[in-house]
Amino acid sequence: MLREITQIEKLSLIKQHEKYVGLLATLGKTVRVELTNGSVITGQAQDIDIEGRLVVVGADDNSVRHVIDTGDVVHLRNADHG
């Protein structure tokens, strides 16, 4: 495992990001995000931007693209299961 971490550390930040995003199970799934202000966004988890924020394309508001800081996310789950 240490060898693998060393190899990843040698990659550029963009390549590290691409590798990370490629491993995520959440992307492409329908999610429900509850924000700290009480509002809720339901849509498709589309991406993780280079700063680590979740990008959700909203289903309820004409496919508006929401960029969500992890600090703002109270609850994130597959909306189909809850």
Coordinates of C-alpha atoms in Angstrom, one line a residue:
M1 CA 0.0 0.0 0.0
L2 CA 2.9 2.4 0.8
R3 CA 4.3 1.8 -2.7
E4 CA 0.9 2.7 -4.2
I5 CA 0.6 5.9 -2.2
T6 CA 4.2 6.8 -3.2
Q7 CA 3.2 6.3 -6.9
I8 CA 0.1 8.5 -6.5
E9 CA 2.1 11.2 -4.8
K10 CA 4.3 11.4 -7.9
L11 CA 1.3 12.3 -10.1
S12 CA 0.2 15.9 -10.8
L13 CA -2.7 17.2 -8.8
I14 CA -4.9 16.9 -11.9
K15 CA -3.9 13.3 -12.4
Q16 CA -4.5 12.6 -8.7
H17 CA -8.0 14.2 -9.0
E18 CA -8.8 12.1 -12.1
K19 CA -7.7 8.9 -10.3
Y20 CA -9.8 9.8 -7.2
V21 CA -12.9 10.7 -9.3
G22 CA -12.6 7.5 -11.2
L23 CA -13.0 5.5 -8.0
L24 CA -16.2 7.2 -6.7
A25 CA -19.4 5.2 -6.6
T26 CA -21.6 8.3 -5.9
L27 CA -21.1 9.9 -9.3
G28 CA -23.9 9.3 -11.7
K29 CA -26.3 8.4 -8.9
T30 CA -29.4 10.4 -7.8
V31 CA -28.6 12.0 -4.5
R32 CA -30.4 14.2 -1.9
V33 CA -28.3 16.9 -0.3
E34 CA -29.5 18.7 2.8
L35 CA -27.7 22.0 3.3
T36 CA -27.0 23.6 6.6
N37 CA -29.5 26.4 5.8
G38 CA -32.3 23.8 5.6
S39 CA -32.7 23.7 1.9
V40 CA -32.6 20.4 0.0
I41 CA -31.2 19.7 -3.4
T42 CA -32.1 16.5 -5.3
G43 CA -30.4 15.6 -8.5
Q44 CA -27.6 13.7 -10.1
A45 CA -24.1 13.7 -8.6
Q46 CA -22.2 14.7 -11.7
D47 CA -18.6 15.4 -10.6
I48 CA -16.2 16.4 -7.9
D49 CA -14.4 19.6 -8.9
I50 CA -10.7 20.1 -8.5
E51 CA -11.3 21.7 -5.1
G52 CA -13.2 18.6 -3.8
R53 CA -16.7 20.0 -4.1
L54 CA -19.6 17.9 -5.1
V55 CA -21.3 19.0 -8.3
V56 CA -25.0 18.1 -8.5
V57 CA -27.3 18.7 -11.4
G58 CA -30.7 19.5 -9.9
A59 CA -33.7 17.5 -10.9
D60 CA -36.2 19.9 -9.2
D61 CA -35.0 23.2 -10.7
N62 CA -34.5 22.8 -14.5
S63 CA -31.1 21.0 -14.3
V64 CA -29.3 23.9 -12.5
R65 CA -25.7 23.0 -11.6
H66 CA -25.1 23.1 -7.9
V67 CA -21.5 23.2 -6.5
I68 CA -21.6 22.0 -2.9
D69 CA -18.8 22.4 -0.4
T70 CA -18.5 19.4 1.9
G71 CA -18.9 21.7 4.9
D72 CA -22.4 22.6 3.7
V73 CA -23.5 19.0 3.3
V74 CA -25.4 17.6 6.2
H75 CA -26.7 14.5 4.6
L76 CA -25.8 12.9 1.3
R77 CA -27.5 9.6 0.2
N78 CA -28.9 7.8 -2.8
A79 CA -32.4 9.4 -2.9
D80 CA -33.8 6.2 -4.5
H81 CA -33.3 4.5 -1.2
G82 CA -34.7 6.9 1.3

